[in-house]
Tab-separated table of C-alpha atoms in Angstrom:
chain	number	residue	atom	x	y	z
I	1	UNK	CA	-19.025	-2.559	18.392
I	2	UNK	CA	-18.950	-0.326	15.465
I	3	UNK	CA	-21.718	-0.677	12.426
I	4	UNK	CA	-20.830	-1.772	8.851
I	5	UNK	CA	-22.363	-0.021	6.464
I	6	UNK	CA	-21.860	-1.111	2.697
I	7	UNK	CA	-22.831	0.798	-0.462
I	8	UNK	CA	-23.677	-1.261	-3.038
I	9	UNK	CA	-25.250	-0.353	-6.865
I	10	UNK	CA	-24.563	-0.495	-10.408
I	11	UNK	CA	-21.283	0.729	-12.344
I	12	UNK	CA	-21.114	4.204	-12.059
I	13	UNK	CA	-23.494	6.013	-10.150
I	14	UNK	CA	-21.079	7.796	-7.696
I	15	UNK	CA	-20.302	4.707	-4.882
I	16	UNK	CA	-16.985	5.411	-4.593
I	17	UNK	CA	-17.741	9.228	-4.281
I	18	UNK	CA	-20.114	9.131	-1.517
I	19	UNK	CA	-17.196	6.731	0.080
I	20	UNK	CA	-14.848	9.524	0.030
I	21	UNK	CA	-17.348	11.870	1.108
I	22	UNK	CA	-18.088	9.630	4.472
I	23	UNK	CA	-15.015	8.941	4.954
I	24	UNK	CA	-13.283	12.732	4.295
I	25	UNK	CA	-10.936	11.472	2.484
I	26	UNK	CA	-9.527	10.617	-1.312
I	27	UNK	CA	-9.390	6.896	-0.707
I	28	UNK	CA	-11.058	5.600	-3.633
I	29	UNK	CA	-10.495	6.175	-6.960
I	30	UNK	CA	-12.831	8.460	-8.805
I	31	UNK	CA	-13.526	8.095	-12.529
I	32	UNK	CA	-16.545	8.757	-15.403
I	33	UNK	CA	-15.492	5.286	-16.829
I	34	UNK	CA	-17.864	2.465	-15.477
I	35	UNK	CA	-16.675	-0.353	-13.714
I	36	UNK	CA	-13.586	1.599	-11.614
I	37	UNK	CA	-14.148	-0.056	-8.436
I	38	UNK	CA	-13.345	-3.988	-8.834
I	39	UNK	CA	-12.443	-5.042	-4.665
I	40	UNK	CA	-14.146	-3.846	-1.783
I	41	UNK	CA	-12.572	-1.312	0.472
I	42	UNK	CA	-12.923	-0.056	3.861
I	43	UNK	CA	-12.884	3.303	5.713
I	44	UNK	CA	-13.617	4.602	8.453
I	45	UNK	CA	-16.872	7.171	8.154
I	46	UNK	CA	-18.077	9.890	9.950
I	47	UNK	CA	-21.843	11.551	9.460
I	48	UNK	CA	-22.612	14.375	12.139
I	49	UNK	CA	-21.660	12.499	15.620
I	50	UNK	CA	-22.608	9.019	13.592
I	51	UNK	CA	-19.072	6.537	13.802
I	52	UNK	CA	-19.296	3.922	11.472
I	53	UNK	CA	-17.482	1.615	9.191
I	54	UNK	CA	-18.025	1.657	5.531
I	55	UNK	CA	-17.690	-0.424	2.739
I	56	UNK	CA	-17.278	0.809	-1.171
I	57	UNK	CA	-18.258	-2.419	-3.533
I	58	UNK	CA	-17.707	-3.069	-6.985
I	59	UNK	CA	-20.805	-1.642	-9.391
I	60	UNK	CA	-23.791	-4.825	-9.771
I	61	UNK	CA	-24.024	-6.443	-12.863
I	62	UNK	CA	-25.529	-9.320	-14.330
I	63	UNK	CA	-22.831	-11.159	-16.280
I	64	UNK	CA	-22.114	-14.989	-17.122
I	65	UNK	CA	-20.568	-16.901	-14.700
I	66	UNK	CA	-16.520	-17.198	-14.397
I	67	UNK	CA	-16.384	-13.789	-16.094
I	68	UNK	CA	-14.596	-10.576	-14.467
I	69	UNK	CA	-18.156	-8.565	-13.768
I	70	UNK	CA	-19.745	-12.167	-12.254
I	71	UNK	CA	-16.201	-12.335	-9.810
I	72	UNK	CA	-16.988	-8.633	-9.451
I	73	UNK	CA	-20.449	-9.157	-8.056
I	74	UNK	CA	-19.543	-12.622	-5.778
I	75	UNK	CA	-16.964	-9.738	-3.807
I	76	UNK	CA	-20.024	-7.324	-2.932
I	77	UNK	CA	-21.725	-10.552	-2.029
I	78	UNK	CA	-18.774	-11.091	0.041
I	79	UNK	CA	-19.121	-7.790	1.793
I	80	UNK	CA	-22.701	-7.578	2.296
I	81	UNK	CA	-22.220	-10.818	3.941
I	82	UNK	CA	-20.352	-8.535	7.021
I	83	UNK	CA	-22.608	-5.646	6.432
I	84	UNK	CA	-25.438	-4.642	9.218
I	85	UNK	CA	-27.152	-1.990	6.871
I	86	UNK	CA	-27.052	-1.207	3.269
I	87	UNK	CA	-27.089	2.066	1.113
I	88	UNK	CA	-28.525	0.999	-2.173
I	89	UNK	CA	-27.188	3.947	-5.053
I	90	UNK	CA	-29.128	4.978	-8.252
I	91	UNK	CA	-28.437	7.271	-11.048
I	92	UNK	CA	-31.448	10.055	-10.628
I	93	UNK	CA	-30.442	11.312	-13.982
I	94	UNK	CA	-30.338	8.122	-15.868
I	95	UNK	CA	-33.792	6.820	-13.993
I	96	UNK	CA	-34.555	3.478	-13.028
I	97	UNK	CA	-32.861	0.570	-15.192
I	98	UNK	CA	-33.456	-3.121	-15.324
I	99	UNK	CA	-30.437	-3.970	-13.354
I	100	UNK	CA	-31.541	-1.255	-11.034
I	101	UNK	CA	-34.984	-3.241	-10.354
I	102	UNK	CA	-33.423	-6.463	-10.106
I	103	UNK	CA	-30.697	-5.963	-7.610
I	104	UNK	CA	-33.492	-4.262	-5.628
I	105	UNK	CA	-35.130	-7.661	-5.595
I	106	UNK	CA	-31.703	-9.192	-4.266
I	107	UNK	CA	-31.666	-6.654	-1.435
I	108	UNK	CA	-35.358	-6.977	-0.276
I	109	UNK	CA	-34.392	-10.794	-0.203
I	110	UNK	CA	-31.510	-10.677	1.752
I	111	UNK	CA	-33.718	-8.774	4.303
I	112	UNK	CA	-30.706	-6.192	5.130
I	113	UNK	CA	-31.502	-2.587	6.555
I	114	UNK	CA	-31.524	-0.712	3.230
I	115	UNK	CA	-31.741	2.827	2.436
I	116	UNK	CA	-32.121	3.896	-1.033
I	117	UNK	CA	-30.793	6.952	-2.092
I	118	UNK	CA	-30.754	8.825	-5.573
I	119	UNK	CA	-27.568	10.095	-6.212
I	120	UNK	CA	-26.838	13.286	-8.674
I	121	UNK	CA	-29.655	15.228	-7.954
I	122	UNK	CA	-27.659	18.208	-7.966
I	123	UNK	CA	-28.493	18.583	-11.653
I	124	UNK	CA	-32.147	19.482	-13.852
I	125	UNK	CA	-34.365	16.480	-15.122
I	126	UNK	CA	-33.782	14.168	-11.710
I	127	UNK	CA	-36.398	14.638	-9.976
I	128	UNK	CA	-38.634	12.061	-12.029
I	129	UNK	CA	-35.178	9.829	-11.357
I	130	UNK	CA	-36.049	10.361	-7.613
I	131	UNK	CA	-40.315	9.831	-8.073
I	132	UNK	CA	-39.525	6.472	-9.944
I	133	UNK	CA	-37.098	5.016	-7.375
I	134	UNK	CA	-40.359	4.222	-5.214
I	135	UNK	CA	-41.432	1.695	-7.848
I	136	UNK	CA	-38.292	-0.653	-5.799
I	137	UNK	CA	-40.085	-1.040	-3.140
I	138	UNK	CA	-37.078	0.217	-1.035
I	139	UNK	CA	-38.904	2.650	1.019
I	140	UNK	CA	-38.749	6.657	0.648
I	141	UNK	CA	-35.570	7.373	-1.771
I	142	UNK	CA	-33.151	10.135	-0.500
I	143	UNK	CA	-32.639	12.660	-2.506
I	144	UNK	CA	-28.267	13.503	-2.356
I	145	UNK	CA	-24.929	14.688	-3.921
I	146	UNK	CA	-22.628	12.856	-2.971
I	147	UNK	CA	-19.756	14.839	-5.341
I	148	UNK	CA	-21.482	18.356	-3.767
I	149	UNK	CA	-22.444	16.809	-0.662
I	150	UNK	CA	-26.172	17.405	-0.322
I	151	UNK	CA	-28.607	15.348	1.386
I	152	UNK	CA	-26.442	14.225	4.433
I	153	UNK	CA	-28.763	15.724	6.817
I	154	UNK	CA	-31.222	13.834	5.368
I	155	UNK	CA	-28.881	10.394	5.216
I	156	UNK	CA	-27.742	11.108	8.759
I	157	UNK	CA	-31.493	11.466	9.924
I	158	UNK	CA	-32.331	8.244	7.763
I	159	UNK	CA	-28.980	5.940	8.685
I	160	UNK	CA	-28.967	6.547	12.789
I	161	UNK	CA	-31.549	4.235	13.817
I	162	UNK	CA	-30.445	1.419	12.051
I	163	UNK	CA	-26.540	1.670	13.295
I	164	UNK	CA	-25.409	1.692	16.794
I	165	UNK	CA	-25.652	4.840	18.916
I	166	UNK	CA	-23.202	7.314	18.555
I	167	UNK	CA	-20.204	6.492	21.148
I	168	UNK	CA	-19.253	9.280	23.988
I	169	UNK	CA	-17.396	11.866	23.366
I	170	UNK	CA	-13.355	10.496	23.962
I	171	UNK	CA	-11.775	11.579	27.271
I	172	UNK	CA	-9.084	13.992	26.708
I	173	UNK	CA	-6.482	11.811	28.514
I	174	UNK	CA	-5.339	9.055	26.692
I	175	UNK	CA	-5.759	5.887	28.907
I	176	UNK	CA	-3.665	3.679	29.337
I	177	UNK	CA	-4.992	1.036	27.163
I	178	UNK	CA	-5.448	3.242	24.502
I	179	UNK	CA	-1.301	3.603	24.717
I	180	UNK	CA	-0.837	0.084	24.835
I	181	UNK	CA	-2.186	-0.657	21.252
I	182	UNK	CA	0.564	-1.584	18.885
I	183	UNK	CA	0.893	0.241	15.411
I	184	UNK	CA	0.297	-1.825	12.472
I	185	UNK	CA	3.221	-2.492	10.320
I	186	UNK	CA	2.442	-0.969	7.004
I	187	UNK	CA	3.085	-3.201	4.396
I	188	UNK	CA	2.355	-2.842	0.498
I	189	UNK	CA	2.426	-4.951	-2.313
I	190	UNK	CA	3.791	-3.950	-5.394
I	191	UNK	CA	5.408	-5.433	-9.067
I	192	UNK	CA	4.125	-5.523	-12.467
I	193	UNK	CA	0.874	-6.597	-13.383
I	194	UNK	CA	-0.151	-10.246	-13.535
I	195	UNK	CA	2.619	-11.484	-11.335
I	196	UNK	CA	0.185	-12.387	-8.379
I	197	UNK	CA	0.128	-10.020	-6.708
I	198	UNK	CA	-3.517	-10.363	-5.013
I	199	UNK	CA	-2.794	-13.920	-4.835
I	200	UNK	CA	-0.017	-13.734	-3.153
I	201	UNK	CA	-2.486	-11.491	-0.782
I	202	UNK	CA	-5.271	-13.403	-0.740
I	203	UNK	CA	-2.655	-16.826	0.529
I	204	UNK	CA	-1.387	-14.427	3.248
I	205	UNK	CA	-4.663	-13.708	4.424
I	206	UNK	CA	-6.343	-17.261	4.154
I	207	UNK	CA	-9.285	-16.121	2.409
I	208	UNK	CA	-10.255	-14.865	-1.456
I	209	UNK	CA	-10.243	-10.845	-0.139
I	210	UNK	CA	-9.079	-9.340	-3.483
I	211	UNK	CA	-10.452	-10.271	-6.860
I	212	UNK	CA	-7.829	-12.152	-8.876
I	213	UNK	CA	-7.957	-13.999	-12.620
I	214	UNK	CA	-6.038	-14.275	-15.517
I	215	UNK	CA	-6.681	-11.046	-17.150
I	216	UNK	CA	-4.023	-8.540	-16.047
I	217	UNK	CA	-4.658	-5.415	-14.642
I	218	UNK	CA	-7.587	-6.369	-12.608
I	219	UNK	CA	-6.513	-4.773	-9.197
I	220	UNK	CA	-6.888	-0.978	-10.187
I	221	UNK	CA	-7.538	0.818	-6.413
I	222	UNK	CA	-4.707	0.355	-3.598
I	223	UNK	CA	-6.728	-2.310	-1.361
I	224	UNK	CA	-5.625	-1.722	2.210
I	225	UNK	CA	-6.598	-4.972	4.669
I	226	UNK	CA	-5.910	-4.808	8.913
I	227	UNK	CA	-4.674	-8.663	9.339
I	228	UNK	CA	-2.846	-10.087	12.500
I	229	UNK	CA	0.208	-12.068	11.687
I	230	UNK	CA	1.142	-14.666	14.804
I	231	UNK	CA	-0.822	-11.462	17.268
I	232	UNK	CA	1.462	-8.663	15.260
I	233	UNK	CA	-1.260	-6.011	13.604
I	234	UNK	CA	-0.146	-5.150	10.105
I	235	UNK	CA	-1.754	-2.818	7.590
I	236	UNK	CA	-1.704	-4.801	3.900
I	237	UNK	CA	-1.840	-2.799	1.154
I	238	UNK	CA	-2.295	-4.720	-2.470
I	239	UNK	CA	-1.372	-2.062	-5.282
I	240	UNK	CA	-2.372	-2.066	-9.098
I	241	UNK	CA	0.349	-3.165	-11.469
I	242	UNK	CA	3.167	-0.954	-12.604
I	243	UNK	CA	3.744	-0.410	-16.206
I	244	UNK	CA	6.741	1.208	-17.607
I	245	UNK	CA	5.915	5.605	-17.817
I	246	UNK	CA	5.441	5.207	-21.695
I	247	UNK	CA	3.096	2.562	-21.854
I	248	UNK	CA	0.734	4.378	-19.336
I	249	UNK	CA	-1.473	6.437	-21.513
I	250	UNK	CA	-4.980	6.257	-20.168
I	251	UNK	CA	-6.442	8.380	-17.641
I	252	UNK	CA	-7.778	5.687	-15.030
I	253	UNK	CA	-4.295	3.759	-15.020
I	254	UNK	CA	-2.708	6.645	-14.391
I	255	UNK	CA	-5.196	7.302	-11.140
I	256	UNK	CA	-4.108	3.583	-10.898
I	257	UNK	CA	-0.496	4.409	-10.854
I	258	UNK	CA	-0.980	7.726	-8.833
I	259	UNK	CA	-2.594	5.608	-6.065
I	260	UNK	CA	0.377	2.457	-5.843
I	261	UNK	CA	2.698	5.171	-5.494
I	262	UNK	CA	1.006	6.894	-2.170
I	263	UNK	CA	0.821	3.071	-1.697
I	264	UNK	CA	4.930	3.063	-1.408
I	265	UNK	CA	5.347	6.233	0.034
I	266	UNK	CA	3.385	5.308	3.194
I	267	UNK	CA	4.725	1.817	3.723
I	268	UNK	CA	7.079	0.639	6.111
I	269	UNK	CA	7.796	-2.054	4.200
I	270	UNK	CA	7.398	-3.248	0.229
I	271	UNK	CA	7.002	-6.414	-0.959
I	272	UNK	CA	8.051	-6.297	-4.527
I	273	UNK	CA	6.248	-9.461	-6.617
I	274	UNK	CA	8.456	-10.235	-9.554
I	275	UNK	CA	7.429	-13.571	-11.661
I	276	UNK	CA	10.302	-16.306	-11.840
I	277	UNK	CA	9.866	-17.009	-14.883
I	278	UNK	CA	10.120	-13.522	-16.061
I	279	UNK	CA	13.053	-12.976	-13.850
I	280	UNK	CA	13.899	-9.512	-13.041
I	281	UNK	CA	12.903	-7.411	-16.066
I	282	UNK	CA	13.504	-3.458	-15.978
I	283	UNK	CA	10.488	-2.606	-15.226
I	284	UNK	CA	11.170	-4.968	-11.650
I	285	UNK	CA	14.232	-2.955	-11.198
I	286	UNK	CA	12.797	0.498	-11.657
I	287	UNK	CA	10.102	-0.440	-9.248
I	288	UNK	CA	12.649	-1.360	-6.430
I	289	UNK	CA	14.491	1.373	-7.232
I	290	UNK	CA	11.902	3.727	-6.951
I	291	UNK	CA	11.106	2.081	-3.354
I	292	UNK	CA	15.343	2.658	-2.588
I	293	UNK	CA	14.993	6.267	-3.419
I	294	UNK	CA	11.590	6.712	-1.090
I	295	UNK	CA	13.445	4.996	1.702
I	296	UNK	CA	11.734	2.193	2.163
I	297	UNK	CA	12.833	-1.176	3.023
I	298	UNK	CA	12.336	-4.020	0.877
I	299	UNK	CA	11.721	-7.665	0.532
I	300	UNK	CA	11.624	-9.599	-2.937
I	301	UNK	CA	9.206	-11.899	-3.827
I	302	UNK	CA	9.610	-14.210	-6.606
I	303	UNK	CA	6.773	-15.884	-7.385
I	304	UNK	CA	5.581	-18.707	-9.721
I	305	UNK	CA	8.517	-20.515	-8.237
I	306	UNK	CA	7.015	-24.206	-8.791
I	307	UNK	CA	7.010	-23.126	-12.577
I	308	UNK	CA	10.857	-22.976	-12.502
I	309	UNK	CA	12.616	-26.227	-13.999
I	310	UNK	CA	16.488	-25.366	-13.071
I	311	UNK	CA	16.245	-23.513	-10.131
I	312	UNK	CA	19.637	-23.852	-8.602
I	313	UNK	CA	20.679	-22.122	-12.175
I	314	UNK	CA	18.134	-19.411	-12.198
I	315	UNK	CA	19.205	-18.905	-8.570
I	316	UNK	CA	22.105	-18.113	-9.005
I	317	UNK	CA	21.076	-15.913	-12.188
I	318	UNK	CA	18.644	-13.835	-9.994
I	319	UNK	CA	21.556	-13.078	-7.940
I	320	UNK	CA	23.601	-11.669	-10.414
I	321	UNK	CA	21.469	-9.908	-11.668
I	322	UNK	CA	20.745	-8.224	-8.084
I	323	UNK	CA	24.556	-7.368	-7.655
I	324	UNK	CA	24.949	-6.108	-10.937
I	325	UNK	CA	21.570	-4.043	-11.355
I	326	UNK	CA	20.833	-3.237	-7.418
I	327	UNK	CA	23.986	-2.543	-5.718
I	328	UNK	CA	22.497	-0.044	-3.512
I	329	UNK	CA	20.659	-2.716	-2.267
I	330	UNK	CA	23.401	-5.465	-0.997
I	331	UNK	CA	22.107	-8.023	0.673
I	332	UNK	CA	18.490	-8.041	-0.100
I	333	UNK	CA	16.199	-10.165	1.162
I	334	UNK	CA	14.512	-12.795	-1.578
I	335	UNK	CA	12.346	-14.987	-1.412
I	336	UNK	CA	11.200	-18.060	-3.569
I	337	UNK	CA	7.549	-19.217	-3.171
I	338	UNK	CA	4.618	-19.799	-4.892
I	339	UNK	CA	1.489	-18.021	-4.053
I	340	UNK	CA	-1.290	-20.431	-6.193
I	341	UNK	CA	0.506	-23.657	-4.106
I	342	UNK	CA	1.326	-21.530	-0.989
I	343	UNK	CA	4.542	-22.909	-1.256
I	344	UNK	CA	7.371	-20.542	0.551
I	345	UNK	CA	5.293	-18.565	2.195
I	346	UNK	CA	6.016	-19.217	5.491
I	347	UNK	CA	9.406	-17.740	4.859
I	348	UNK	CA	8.059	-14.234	3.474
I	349	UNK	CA	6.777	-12.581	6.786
I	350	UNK	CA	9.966	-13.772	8.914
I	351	UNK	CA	12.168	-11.879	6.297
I	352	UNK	CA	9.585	-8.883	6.347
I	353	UNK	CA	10.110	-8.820	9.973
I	354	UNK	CA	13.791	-8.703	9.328
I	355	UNK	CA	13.884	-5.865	6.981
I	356	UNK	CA	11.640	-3.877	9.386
I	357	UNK	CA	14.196	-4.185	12.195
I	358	UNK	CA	16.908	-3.457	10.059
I	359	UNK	CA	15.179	-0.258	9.002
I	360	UNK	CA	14.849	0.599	11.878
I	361	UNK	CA	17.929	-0.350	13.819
I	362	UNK	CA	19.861	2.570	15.519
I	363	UNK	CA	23.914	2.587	16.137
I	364	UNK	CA	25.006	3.786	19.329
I	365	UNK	CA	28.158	7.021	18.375
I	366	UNK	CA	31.110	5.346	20.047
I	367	UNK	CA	30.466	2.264	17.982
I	368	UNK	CA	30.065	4.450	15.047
I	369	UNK	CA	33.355	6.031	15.320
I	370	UNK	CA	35.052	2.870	16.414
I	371	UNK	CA	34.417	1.094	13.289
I	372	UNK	CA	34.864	4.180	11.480
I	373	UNK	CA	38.491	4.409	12.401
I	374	UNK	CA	38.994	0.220	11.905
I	375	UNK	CA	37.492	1.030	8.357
I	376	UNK	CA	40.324	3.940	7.336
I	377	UNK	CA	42.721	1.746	8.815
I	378	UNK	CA	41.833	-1.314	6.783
I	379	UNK	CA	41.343	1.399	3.441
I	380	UNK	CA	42.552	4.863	3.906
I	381	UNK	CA	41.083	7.720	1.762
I	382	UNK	CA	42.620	8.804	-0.668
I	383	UNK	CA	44.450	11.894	-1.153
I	384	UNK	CA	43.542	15.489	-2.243
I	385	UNK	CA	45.950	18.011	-3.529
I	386	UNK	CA	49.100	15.673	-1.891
I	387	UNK	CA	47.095	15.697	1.423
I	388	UNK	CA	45.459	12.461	3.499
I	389	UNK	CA	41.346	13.119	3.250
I	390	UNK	CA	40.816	13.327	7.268
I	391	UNK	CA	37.259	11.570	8.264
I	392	UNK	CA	36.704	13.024	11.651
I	393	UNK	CA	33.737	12.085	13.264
I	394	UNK	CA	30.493	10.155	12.306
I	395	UNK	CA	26.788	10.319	14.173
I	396	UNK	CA	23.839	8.380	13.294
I	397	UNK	CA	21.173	11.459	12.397
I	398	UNK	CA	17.905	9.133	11.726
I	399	UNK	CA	16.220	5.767	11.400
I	400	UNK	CA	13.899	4.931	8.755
I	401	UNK	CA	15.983	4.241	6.583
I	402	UNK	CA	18.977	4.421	8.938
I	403	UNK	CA	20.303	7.671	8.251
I	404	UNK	CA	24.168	8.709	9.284
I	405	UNK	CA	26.126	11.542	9.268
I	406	UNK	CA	29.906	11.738	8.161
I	407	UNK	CA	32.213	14.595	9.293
I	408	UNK	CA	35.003	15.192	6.825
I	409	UNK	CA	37.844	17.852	6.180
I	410	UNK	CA	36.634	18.260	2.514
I	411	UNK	CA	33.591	16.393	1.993
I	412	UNK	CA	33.034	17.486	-1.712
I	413	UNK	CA	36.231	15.593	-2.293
I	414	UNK	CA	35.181	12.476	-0.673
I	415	UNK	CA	35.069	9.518	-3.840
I	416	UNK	CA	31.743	8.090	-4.427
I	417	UNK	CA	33.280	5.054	-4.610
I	418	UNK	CA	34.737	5.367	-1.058
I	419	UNK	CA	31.354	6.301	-0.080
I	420	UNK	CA	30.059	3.124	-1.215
I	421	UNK	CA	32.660	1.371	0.480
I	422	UNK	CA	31.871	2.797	3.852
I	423	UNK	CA	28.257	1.572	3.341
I	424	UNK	CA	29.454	-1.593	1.795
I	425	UNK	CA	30.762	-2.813	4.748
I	426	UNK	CA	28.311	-0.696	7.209
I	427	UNK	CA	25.665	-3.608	5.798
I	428	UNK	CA	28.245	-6.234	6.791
I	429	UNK	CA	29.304	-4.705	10.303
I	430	UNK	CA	25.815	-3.513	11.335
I	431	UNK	CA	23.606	-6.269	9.995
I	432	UNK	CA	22.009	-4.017	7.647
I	433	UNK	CA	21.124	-5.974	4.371
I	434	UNK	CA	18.921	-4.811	1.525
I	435	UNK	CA	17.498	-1.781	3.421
I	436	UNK	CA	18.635	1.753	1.769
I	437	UNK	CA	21.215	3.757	3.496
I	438	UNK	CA	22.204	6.988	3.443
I	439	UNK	CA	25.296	9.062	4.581
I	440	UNK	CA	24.950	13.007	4.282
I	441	UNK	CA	28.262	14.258	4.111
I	442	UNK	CA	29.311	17.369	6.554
I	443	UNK	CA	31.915	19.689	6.675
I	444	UNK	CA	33.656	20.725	10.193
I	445	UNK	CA	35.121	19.316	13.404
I	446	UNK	CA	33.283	16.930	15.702
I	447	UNK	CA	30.558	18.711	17.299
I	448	UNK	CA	30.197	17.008	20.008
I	449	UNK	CA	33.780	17.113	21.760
I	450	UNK	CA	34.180	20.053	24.077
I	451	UNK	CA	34.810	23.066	23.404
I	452	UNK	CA	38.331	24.019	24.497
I	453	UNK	CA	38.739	27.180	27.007
């Protein structure tokens, strides 16, 4: 079973760096402004041979209770409560600090492996930061970088006796086990902020994973949980909120916005959070039509639904709104719920499900072209320079979103509004509601009949 190794210290000394230095990768976000890191993440970290999973925590603080730093703090409590060893972080050019001493206290309590290490040593005037970390009574502190990287030797040396043994080297040949595993379904989470969307997270999951409140903009890293729905493995991704381009001026919201967006772009499927009683502003439109124009297929949530009063009427509101504002969208699955109550829920995966297998639902040819001559039948295109617009032949090229292409005599002629027609009634034919389509339009005769002698 693999180790869990969580890094833990105050605001700013460089957790979240030495996260993406173990792990290889740009996971967390990465800022001079205190307090960056609010939930707990995972990755997966490698150190020489050394396989281990590690956590990055929000910065220790003492702060009244009920307040954002005190909900900060009861998450890395959370975490260390799964941890099997600890790396404790100080600032070697700022020198010990009270909160420093008295989260080392904590830690010696708890009775975790800990190693200490003093981070930024890669500039002058820290080594009397590293000579003072022995006053915690954490053992020898290890001198590192965790921006420049040096030190891991020294980490590696300190770290492998308290974590499982390195596993074997992986045979070449995949067994068949190994090919057996299903994929998780990548899922994000995404809206404006303060519409719940880490509630709505933490109801799926059955447990307070993310840090939520009243203040908005709390989530500010794209949290990504593994979770099982009914045995299915899916890869839940809450987001930070998403403020209109103009309004986001400030370096770390931008990092914010930067990282919801990868968020999106490596989904499968988006859940888009909009609040009912805020129904469907622009900024909720831009948002789903940013996830249209990646590809992706969507589901709406609208939460706060047990806020509502009239809900037949704003119902029926929603939806035209949705026809009006999203028609490249037809058909799109929404769904009412509450995620402080829990109320609707149960509905949300099933339609996620839906709009996954829509996605990624492939038409055979011959049914392609069979409905494609039923549809110019039933509407013929129209005509260019006196002459009938011929549509020859139509393949599907790709899944993901379905993706089909349309053989025509002159495509550049071809009527957007006869485009959207075809796809109109594609969705209605094909069962494909709410998930983006698109139809590349090709000039030339079928080329797939047989080439005459």
């Amino acid at each position: 079973m693999t180790a869990t190794v969580a890094i833990v210290g105050r605001p700013n000394v460089g957790k979240s760096t030495l996260f993406n230095r173990l792990t290889q990768r740009r996971l967390a976000l990465v800022d001079d402004t205190p307090g960056v890191t609010r939930d707990w993440r995972a990755g997966e970290a490698r150190l020489g041979d050394l396989r281990f999973r590690v956590l990055d925590t929000a910065g220790l603080e003492e702060a009244e209770r009920e307040s954002l730093p005190a909900r900060m703090s009861e998450q890395t409590e959370r975490a260390l409560g799964g941890a099997d060893a600890v790396l404790f972080l100080i600032d070697a050019r700022a020198g010990l600090t009270p909160v420093d001493r008295h989260f080392a206290e904590r830690l010696r309590r708890r009775g975790l492996p800990t190693l200490l290490l003093a981070n930024k040593t890669e500039s002058r005037g820290s080594a009397a930061g590293v000579l003072d970390a022995y006053e915690l009574g954490l053992g020898e502190p290890i001198a590192i970088s965790a921006e420049h990287g040096d030190g891991m030797a020294e980490l590696y040396a300190a770290l492998r006796p308290l974590i499982e043994s390195p596993p074997a080297p992986a045979s070449r040949e995949p067994t068949a086990a190994a090919e057996d595993v299903p994929k998780p379904l990548q899922l994000a989470v995404v809206g404006r902020p303060n519409v719940g969307k880490s509630t709505l997270v933490n109801r799926l999951l059955g447990e307070e994973r993310l840090l939520t409140g009243p203040e908005a903009g709390i989530t500010r890293d794209a949290i990504a949980v593994a979770w099982h729905w009914r045995g299915k493995p899916v890869r839940l991704t809450d987001t930070a909120g998403l403020r209109r381009k103009a309004k986001v001026e400030e370096k770390l919201e931008k990092l914010s916005v930067g990282d919801a967006l990868r968020a999106i772009r490596f989904a499968e499927v988006v859940i888009l959070v909009i609040d009912a009683e805020q129904m469907l502003e622009r900024q909720d439109l831009a948002i789903a039509r940013l996830v249209e124009e990646e590809g992706r297929a969507l589901v709406l949530a609208v939460n706060k639904w047990d806020l509502v009063s009239d809900r037949p009427k704003a119902l029926e509101r929603l939806r035209d709104r949705l026809g009006v504002s999203l028609p490249q969208l037809q058909g799109l699955a929404t769904v009412t719920l509450s995620a402080r109550t829990g109320r609707g829920i149960d509905k949300l995966m099933p339609a996620v499900l839906a709009a996954h297998a829509a996605w990624n639902r492939r038409i055979a040819t011959p049914a392609l072209n069979r409905w494609l001559e039923a549809a110019q039948a039933r509407h013929p295109p129209p005509l260019v320079s006196g002459r009938r617009l011929k549509l020859r032949y139509m393949t599907q090229a790709n899944i993901r979103p379905p993706t089909f292409a349309l053989f025509a005599s002159k495509p550049g002629d071809l009527p957007e509004s006869y485009r959207g027609y075809l796809v109109k009634l594609m969705r209605e034919d094909f069962d494909l509601p709410g998930v983006p389509i698109r139809m590349m339009l090709r000039k030339g005769k079928n080329p797939y009949a047989e080439k005459k002698d």
